[in-house]
mmCIF file of C-alpha atoms in Angstrom:
data_model
loop_
_atom_site.group_PDB
_atom_site.id
_atom_site.type_symbol
_atom_site.label_atom_id
_atom_site.label_comp_id
_atom_site.label_asym_id
_atom_site.label_seq_id
_atom_site.Cartn_x
_atom_site.Cartn_y
_atom_site.Cartn_z
ATOM 1 C CA UNK A 19 38.805 112.315 85.112
ATOM 2 C CA UNK A 20 42.768 112.112 84.774
ATOM 3 C CA UNK A 21 42.958 112.652 81.212
ATOM 4 C CA UNK A 22 40.282 114.831 81.387
ATOM 5 C CA UNK A 23 42.207 116.616 83.361
ATOM 6 C CA UNK A 24 45.073 115.858 81.128
ATOM 7 C CA UNK A 25 43.695 117.583 77.690
ATOM 8 C CA UNK A 26 42.368 120.336 79.649
ATOM 9 C CA UNK A 27 45.503 121.126 81.479
ATOM 10 C CA UNK A 28 47.808 120.822 77.100
ATOM 11 C CA UNK A 29 45.916 123.057 75.806
ATOM 12 C CA UNK A 30 46.284 125.499 78.637
ATOM 13 C CA UNK A 31 49.798 125.438 79.378
ATOM 14 C CA UNK A 32 51.079 128.110 76.894
ATOM 15 C CA UNK A 33 48.368 129.770 76.376
ATOM 16 C CA UNK A 34 49.230 132.816 77.349
ATOM 17 C CA UNK A 35 46.406 134.839 77.345
ATOM 18 C CA UNK A 36 44.837 132.189 79.508
ATOM 19 C CA UNK A 37 47.294 132.945 82.289
ATOM 20 C CA UNK A 38 47.805 136.966 81.619
ATOM 21 C CA UNK A 39 43.667 136.569 82.559
ATOM 22 C CA UNK A 40 44.414 134.360 86.028
ATOM 23 C CA UNK A 41 46.903 136.919 86.725
ATOM 24 C CA UNK A 42 44.884 139.905 86.197
ATOM 25 C CA UNK A 43 41.856 138.606 88.235
ATOM 26 C CA UNK A 44 44.311 137.299 90.942
ATOM 27 C CA UNK A 45 45.980 141.011 91.391
ATOM 28 C CA UNK A 46 41.838 142.505 91.342
ATOM 29 C CA UNK A 47 40.892 140.138 94.206
ATOM 30 C CA UNK A 48 44.156 141.616 95.721
ATOM 31 C CA UNK A 49 43.117 145.621 94.700
ATOM 32 C CA UNK A 50 39.864 145.530 95.224
ATOM 33 C CA UNK A 51 39.859 143.551 99.457
ATOM 34 C CA UNK A 52 42.856 145.913 99.993
ATOM 35 C CA UNK A 53 40.015 149.044 99.639
ATOM 36 C CA UNK A 54 38.683 148.774 102.994
ATOM 37 C CA UNK A 55 42.834 150.228 103.889
ATOM 38 C CA UNK A 56 41.615 153.362 102.165
ATOM 39 C CA UNK A 57 38.276 153.927 104.099
ATOM 40 C CA UNK A 58 39.870 152.884 107.235
ATOM 41 C CA UNK A 59 42.674 155.525 106.462
ATOM 42 C CA UNK A 60 39.828 158.074 105.255
ATOM 43 C CA UNK A 61 38.486 157.214 108.932
ATOM 44 C CA UNK A 62 41.095 157.661 110.918
ATOM 45 C CA UNK A 63 42.100 161.093 109.219
ATOM 46 C CA UNK A 64 38.378 162.233 109.910
ATOM 47 C CA UNK A 65 38.281 161.486 113.976
ATOM 48 C CA UNK A 66 41.562 162.710 114.213
ATOM 49 C CA UNK A 67 41.251 165.863 112.377
ATOM 50 C CA UNK A 68 38.451 166.501 113.929
ATOM 51 C CA UNK A 69 38.987 164.879 117.664
ATOM 52 C CA UNK A 70 35.554 162.880 117.472
ATOM 53 C CA UNK A 71 35.592 159.978 119.852
ATOM 54 C CA UNK A 72 32.569 158.345 118.561
ATOM 55 C CA UNK A 73 33.067 157.650 114.917
ATOM 56 C CA UNK A 74 31.795 155.169 114.002
ATOM 57 C CA UNK A 75 35.682 152.665 112.864
ATOM 58 C CA UNK A 76 35.353 150.674 109.651
ATOM 59 C CA UNK A 77 35.981 146.775 111.242
ATOM 60 C CA UNK A 78 35.742 145.679 107.631
ATOM 61 C CA UNK A 79 38.720 143.343 108.020
ATOM 62 C CA UNK A 80 37.804 141.676 111.629
ATOM 63 C CA UNK A 81 37.711 138.588 112.576
ATOM 64 C CA UNK A 82 34.981 136.728 111.839
ATOM 65 C CA UNK A 83 33.193 139.040 110.221
ATOM 66 C CA UNK A 84 35.785 138.963 107.699
ATOM 67 C CA UNK A 85 34.720 135.977 105.815
ATOM 68 C CA UNK A 86 30.921 138.050 104.953
ATOM 69 C CA UNK A 87 32.855 141.207 104.048
ATOM 70 C CA UNK A 88 35.557 139.799 101.859
ATOM 71 C CA UNK A 89 33.294 137.089 100.120
ATOM 72 C CA UNK A 90 30.817 139.239 99.310
ATOM 73 C CA UNK A 91 33.201 142.388 97.654
ATOM 74 C CA UNK A 92 35.141 139.820 96.031
ATOM 75 C CA UNK A 93 32.239 138.635 93.887
ATOM 76 C CA UNK A 94 32.471 141.588 92.146
ATOM 77 C CA UNK A 95 35.078 141.161 90.042
ATOM 78 C CA UNK A 96 33.783 137.758 89.042
ATOM 79 C CA UNK A 97 32.668 138.776 85.393
ATOM 80 C CA UNK A 98 36.815 138.959 85.267
ATOM 81 C CA UNK A 99 36.980 134.868 85.684
ATOM 82 C CA UNK A 100 34.497 134.550 83.784
ATOM 83 C CA UNK A 101 35.565 136.042 81.037
ATOM 84 C CA UNK A 102 38.773 133.623 80.991
ATOM 85 C CA UNK A 103 36.016 131.513 80.547
ATOM 86 C CA UNK A 104 34.239 132.250 77.663
ATOM 87 C CA UNK A 105 37.579 132.883 75.511
ATOM 88 C CA UNK A 106 38.415 129.389 76.505
ATOM 89 C CA UNK A 107 35.684 127.667 75.203
ATOM 90 C CA UNK A 108 34.807 130.410 72.631
ATOM 91 C CA UNK A 109 38.135 129.881 70.902
ATOM 92 C CA UNK A 110 38.036 126.398 70.652
ATOM 93 C CA UNK A 111 34.566 126.800 68.890
ATOM 94 C CA UNK A 112 36.152 129.076 66.576
ATOM 95 C CA UNK A 113 39.671 127.062 65.642
ATOM 96 C CA UNK A 114 37.501 123.605 66.080
ATOM 97 C CA UNK A 115 38.889 122.036 68.467
ATOM 98 C CA UNK A 116 35.800 121.039 69.535
ATOM 99 C CA UNK A 117 35.343 119.453 66.581
ATOM 100 C CA UNK A 118 38.418 118.752 66.072
ATOM 101 C CA UNK A 119 37.784 116.329 69.748
ATOM 102 C CA UNK A 120 34.441 114.854 69.027
ATOM 103 C CA UNK A 121 36.123 113.526 65.762
ATOM 104 C CA UNK A 122 39.099 112.240 67.023
ATOM 105 C CA UNK A 123 37.066 109.847 69.842
ATOM 106 C CA UNK A 124 35.879 112.159 72.569
ATOM 107 C CA UNK A 125 32.640 112.235 73.762
ATOM 108 C CA UNK A 126 30.670 114.510 74.122
ATOM 109 C CA UNK A 127 29.869 114.286 77.724
ATOM 110 C CA UNK A 128 33.217 113.842 78.497
ATOM 111 C CA UNK A 129 33.824 117.492 76.762
ATOM 112 C CA UNK A 130 31.245 119.402 78.457
ATOM 113 C CA UNK A 131 32.847 116.782 82.214
ATOM 114 C CA UNK A 132 36.290 118.529 80.600
ATOM 115 C CA UNK A 133 34.628 122.268 81.227
ATOM 116 C CA UNK A 134 32.907 121.357 84.305
ATOM 117 C CA UNK A 135 37.366 120.530 85.680
ATOM 118 C CA UNK A 136 38.530 123.452 84.537
ATOM 119 C CA UNK A 137 35.628 125.065 86.165
ATOM 120 C CA UNK A 138 35.776 123.698 89.642
ATOM 121 C CA UNK A 139 39.661 124.782 89.012
ATOM 122 C CA UNK A 140 39.051 128.322 88.065
ATOM 123 C CA UNK A 141 36.858 128.375 91.230
ATOM 124 C CA UNK A 142 39.821 126.899 93.350
ATOM 125 C CA UNK A 143 41.856 129.383 92.602
ATOM 126 C CA UNK A 144 39.940 132.297 93.051
ATOM 127 C CA UNK A 145 38.629 130.920 96.143
ATOM 128 C CA UNK A 146 42.610 130.347 97.218
ATOM 129 C CA UNK A 147 43.022 133.906 96.505
ATOM 130 C CA UNK A 148 40.545 135.428 98.223
ATOM 131 C CA UNK A 149 41.338 133.196 101.496
ATOM 132 C CA UNK A 150 43.972 134.154 101.096
ATOM 133 C CA UNK A 151 44.108 138.031 100.840
ATOM 134 C CA UNK A 152 41.479 137.956 103.518
ATOM 135 C CA UNK A 153 43.724 135.483 106.014
ATOM 136 C CA UNK A 154 46.673 138.164 105.847
ATOM 137 C CA UNK A 155 44.549 141.807 106.145
ATOM 138 C CA UNK A 156 42.558 139.750 108.833
ATOM 139 C CA UNK A 157 46.559 138.918 110.806
ATOM 140 C CA UNK A 158 46.974 143.048 110.122
ATOM 141 C CA UNK A 159 44.206 144.866 111.519
ATOM 142 C CA UNK A 160 41.246 142.285 113.000
ATOM 143 C CA UNK A 161 41.676 143.638 117.272
ATOM 144 C CA UNK A 162 41.334 140.288 117.992
ATOM 145 C CA UNK A 163 43.209 137.266 115.862
ATOM 146 C CA UNK A 164 42.281 134.121 118.339
ATOM 147 C CA UNK A 165 41.530 131.069 116.490
ATOM 148 C CA UNK A 166 38.123 130.457 117.661
ATOM 149 C CA UNK A 167 36.964 134.018 115.842
ATOM 150 C CA UNK A 168 39.615 133.746 112.661
ATOM 151 C CA UNK A 169 37.148 129.706 111.901
ATOM 152 C CA UNK A 170 34.202 131.110 112.878
ATOM 153 C CA UNK A 171 31.715 132.397 109.849
ATOM 154 C CA UNK A 172 34.244 130.515 107.287
ATOM 155 C CA UNK A 173 30.697 128.519 105.448
ATOM 156 C CA UNK A 174 31.024 131.825 103.881
ATOM 157 C CA UNK A 175 34.098 130.751 101.724
ATOM 158 C CA UNK A 176 32.183 127.230 100.553
ATOM 159 C CA UNK A 177 29.327 129.696 99.581
ATOM 160 C CA UNK A 178 31.740 131.870 97.278
ATOM 161 C CA UNK A 179 32.773 129.003 96.259
ATOM 162 C CA UNK A 180 30.050 128.383 95.319
ATOM 163 C CA UNK A 181 28.667 131.377 93.775
ATOM 164 C CA UNK A 182 31.716 131.954 91.341
ATOM 165 C CA UNK A 183 31.114 127.826 89.940
ATOM 166 C CA UNK A 184 27.159 128.639 89.085
ATOM 167 C CA UNK A 185 28.157 132.375 87.768
ATOM 168 C CA UNK A 186 31.272 130.251 85.837
ATOM 169 C CA UNK A 187 28.627 127.197 84.761
ATOM 170 C CA UNK A 188 25.818 129.755 83.498
ATOM 171 C CA UNK A 189 29.333 131.235 81.579
ATOM 172 C CA UNK A 190 29.074 128.467 79.927
ATOM 173 C CA UNK A 191 25.579 127.514 78.482
ATOM 174 C CA UNK A 192 25.783 130.945 77.037
ATOM 175 C CA UNK A 193 29.342 130.623 75.761
ATOM 176 C CA UNK A 194 27.751 127.474 74.167
ATOM 177 C CA UNK A 195 24.499 128.390 73.813
ATOM 178 C CA UNK A 196 25.775 132.246 71.514
ATOM 179 C CA UNK A 197 29.953 131.135 70.271
ATOM 180 C CA UNK A 198 31.234 134.294 70.102
ATOM 181 C CA UNK A 199 33.584 135.771 72.621
ATOM 182 C CA UNK A 200 32.290 139.280 72.523
ATOM 183 C CA UNK A 201 28.370 138.624 72.015
ATOM 184 C CA UNK A 202 28.734 136.105 75.039
ATOM 185 C CA UNK A 203 30.428 138.679 77.605
ATOM 186 C CA UNK A 204 27.942 141.579 76.119
ATOM 187 C CA UNK A 205 24.971 139.498 76.948
ATOM 188 C CA UNK A 206 26.405 138.062 80.149
ATOM 189 C CA UNK A 207 27.585 141.133 81.889
ATOM 190 C CA UNK A 208 23.994 142.890 80.186
ATOM 191 C CA UNK A 209 21.657 139.817 82.387
ATOM 192 C CA UNK A 210 23.845 140.353 85.816
ATOM 193 C CA UNK A 211 24.092 143.517 85.296
ATOM 194 C CA UNK A 212 20.705 145.394 83.819
ATOM 195 C CA UNK A 213 18.337 142.655 82.511
ATOM 196 C CA UNK A 214 18.884 140.676 85.750
ATOM 197 C CA UNK A 215 17.749 143.631 88.519
ATOM 198 C CA UNK A 216 16.113 145.848 86.053
ATOM 199 C CA UNK A 217 12.777 142.902 84.761
ATOM 200 C CA UNK A 218 13.024 141.817 88.699
ATOM 201 C CA UNK A 219 12.566 145.759 89.939
ATOM 202 C CA UNK A 220 9.650 146.529 87.104
ATOM 203 C CA UNK A 221 8.219 143.630 86.663
ATOM 204 C CA UNK A 222 8.293 141.389 89.716
ATOM 205 C CA UNK A 223 7.550 142.050 94.306
ATOM 206 C CA UNK A 224 11.378 142.836 95.258
ATOM 207 C CA UNK A 225 10.833 141.039 98.219
ATOM 208 C CA UNK A 226 8.718 137.474 96.892
ATOM 209 C CA UNK A 227 10.241 134.182 96.176
ATOM 210 C CA UNK A 228 10.224 134.808 92.415
ATOM 211 C CA UNK A 229 12.872 137.163 92.242
ATOM 212 C CA UNK A 230 15.177 135.492 94.904
ATOM 213 C CA UNK A 231 14.961 132.438 92.533
ATOM 214 C CA UNK A 232 16.184 134.373 89.447
ATOM 215 C CA UNK A 233 19.268 132.704 88.326
ATOM 216 C CA UNK A 234 21.623 135.501 89.141
ATOM 217 C CA UNK A 235 19.484 136.867 92.364
ATOM 218 C CA UNK A 236 19.940 133.214 93.852
ATOM 219 C CA UNK A 237 23.387 132.543 93.158
ATOM 220 C CA UNK A 238 23.897 136.194 94.964
ATOM 221 C CA UNK A 239 22.034 135.806 97.754
ATOM 222 C CA UNK A 240 24.133 132.938 98.442
ATOM 223 C CA UNK A 241 26.426 136.128 100.449
ATOM 224 C CA UNK A 242 23.855 138.446 101.288
ATOM 225 C CA UNK A 243 25.755 142.509 101.930
ATOM 226 C CA UNK A 244 27.170 142.492 104.709
ATOM 227 C CA UNK A 245 25.090 146.004 105.910
ATOM 228 C CA UNK A 246 21.571 146.907 106.443
ATOM 229 C CA UNK A 247 21.940 150.167 108.134
ATOM 230 C CA UNK A 248 17.846 150.553 108.033
ATOM 231 C CA UNK A 249 17.473 147.100 109.587
ATOM 232 C CA UNK A 250 20.815 145.918 111.462
ATOM 233 C CA UNK A 251 19.496 143.001 112.414
ATOM 234 C CA UNK A 252 18.254 141.239 109.755
ATOM 235 C CA UNK A 253 22.342 141.029 108.294
ATOM 236 C CA UNK A 254 23.224 137.668 107.850
ATOM 237 C CA UNK A 255 24.757 135.578 110.273
ATOM 238 C CA UNK A 256 24.966 132.200 108.012
ATOM 239 C CA UNK A 257 24.267 130.532 104.445
ATOM 240 C CA UNK A 258 20.513 129.391 104.373
ATOM 241 C CA UNK A 259 19.256 125.984 103.546
ATOM 242 C CA UNK A 260 16.969 127.659 101.030
ATOM 243 C CA UNK A 261 19.710 129.883 99.452
ATOM 244 C CA UNK A 262 21.754 126.610 99.248
ATOM 245 C CA UNK A 263 19.278 125.170 97.404
ATOM 246 C CA UNK A 264 18.438 127.964 94.692
ATOM 247 C CA UNK A 265 21.208 128.202 93.850
ATOM 248 C CA UNK A 266 22.643 124.460 93.429
ATOM 249 C CA UNK A 267 19.034 124.244 91.276
ATOM 250 C CA UNK A 268 20.354 126.687 88.587
ATOM 251 C CA UNK A 269 23.885 125.237 88.818
ATOM 252 C CA UNK A 270 22.680 121.649 87.959
ATOM 253 C CA UNK A 271 20.121 123.799 85.333
ATOM 254 C CA UNK A 272 23.228 125.670 83.112
ATOM 255 C CA UNK A 273 25.370 121.987 83.687
ATOM 256 C CA UNK A 274 21.676 120.943 82.076
ATOM 257 C CA UNK A 275 21.259 123.596 79.181
ATOM 258 C CA UNK A 276 24.862 122.694 78.198
ATOM 259 C CA UNK A 277 25.014 119.480 77.575
ATOM 260 C CA UNK A 278 21.567 119.761 75.705
ATOM 261 C CA UNK A 279 22.868 122.593 73.401
ATOM 262 C CA UNK A 280 25.865 119.598 72.998
ATOM 263 C CA UNK A 281 24.349 117.360 72.775
ATOM 264 C CA UNK A 282 21.493 118.740 69.549
ATOM 265 C CA UNK A 283 24.772 120.571 67.447
ATOM 266 C CA UNK A 284 25.849 119.029 64.605
ATOM 267 C CA UNK A 285 29.878 119.169 65.560
ATOM 268 C CA UNK A 286 30.931 116.206 63.345
ATOM 269 C CA UNK A 287 30.416 117.958 59.493
#
């Protein structure tokens, strides 16, 4: 493990693009999570100017609901994190670093494991950045800051880590399959935003289990929308076991597909 982590560190420590993209992701996390302050200020101005007392106040930063709200919003920019991995991996393929690693004696299993360590590190950074931002906004704007409320519903942070990890495993599989950075980014974006939602809407029952079993849906269902205007009682209050199992099954599948692609590819010629 230590050797593989050291290899990844050596590959990335002088990679300016890697660090710039990572800083952009962390900055984007802060920016998108701070968007709630705009809504809060707008609602305050509206109620003040109109002298409306019963207008619903924005409580997006209240503990303990903040963990659900922030993890749901934060997942919107996960593509930025996927781009870091895609650029990293496709560069290794294009510049034949992967081929050289195999010739130098690194097994394909060890190479895949090193990328899973990198994915784990990126998911940890993403979770820590979101936790720090959420804690800051919660302590600044939450009505209550009792320890009981602060530390409730933090299971959404675990689900956020799992969602990011799974999405990066999906990007890993597509990178090994398509191999060209631009095409991989387009495919990951198109599949996540257009293809899977469109096919699910057209061909599958929107409330059926089959649509929930699709890979991106399975990951998205770990953290569902914290707002349900039609039925507020149906809002998710905790991360469900069935959602965890669907997401875990796809994560294992993405790793398995990646391993299959690496094993069948001849990298020594």
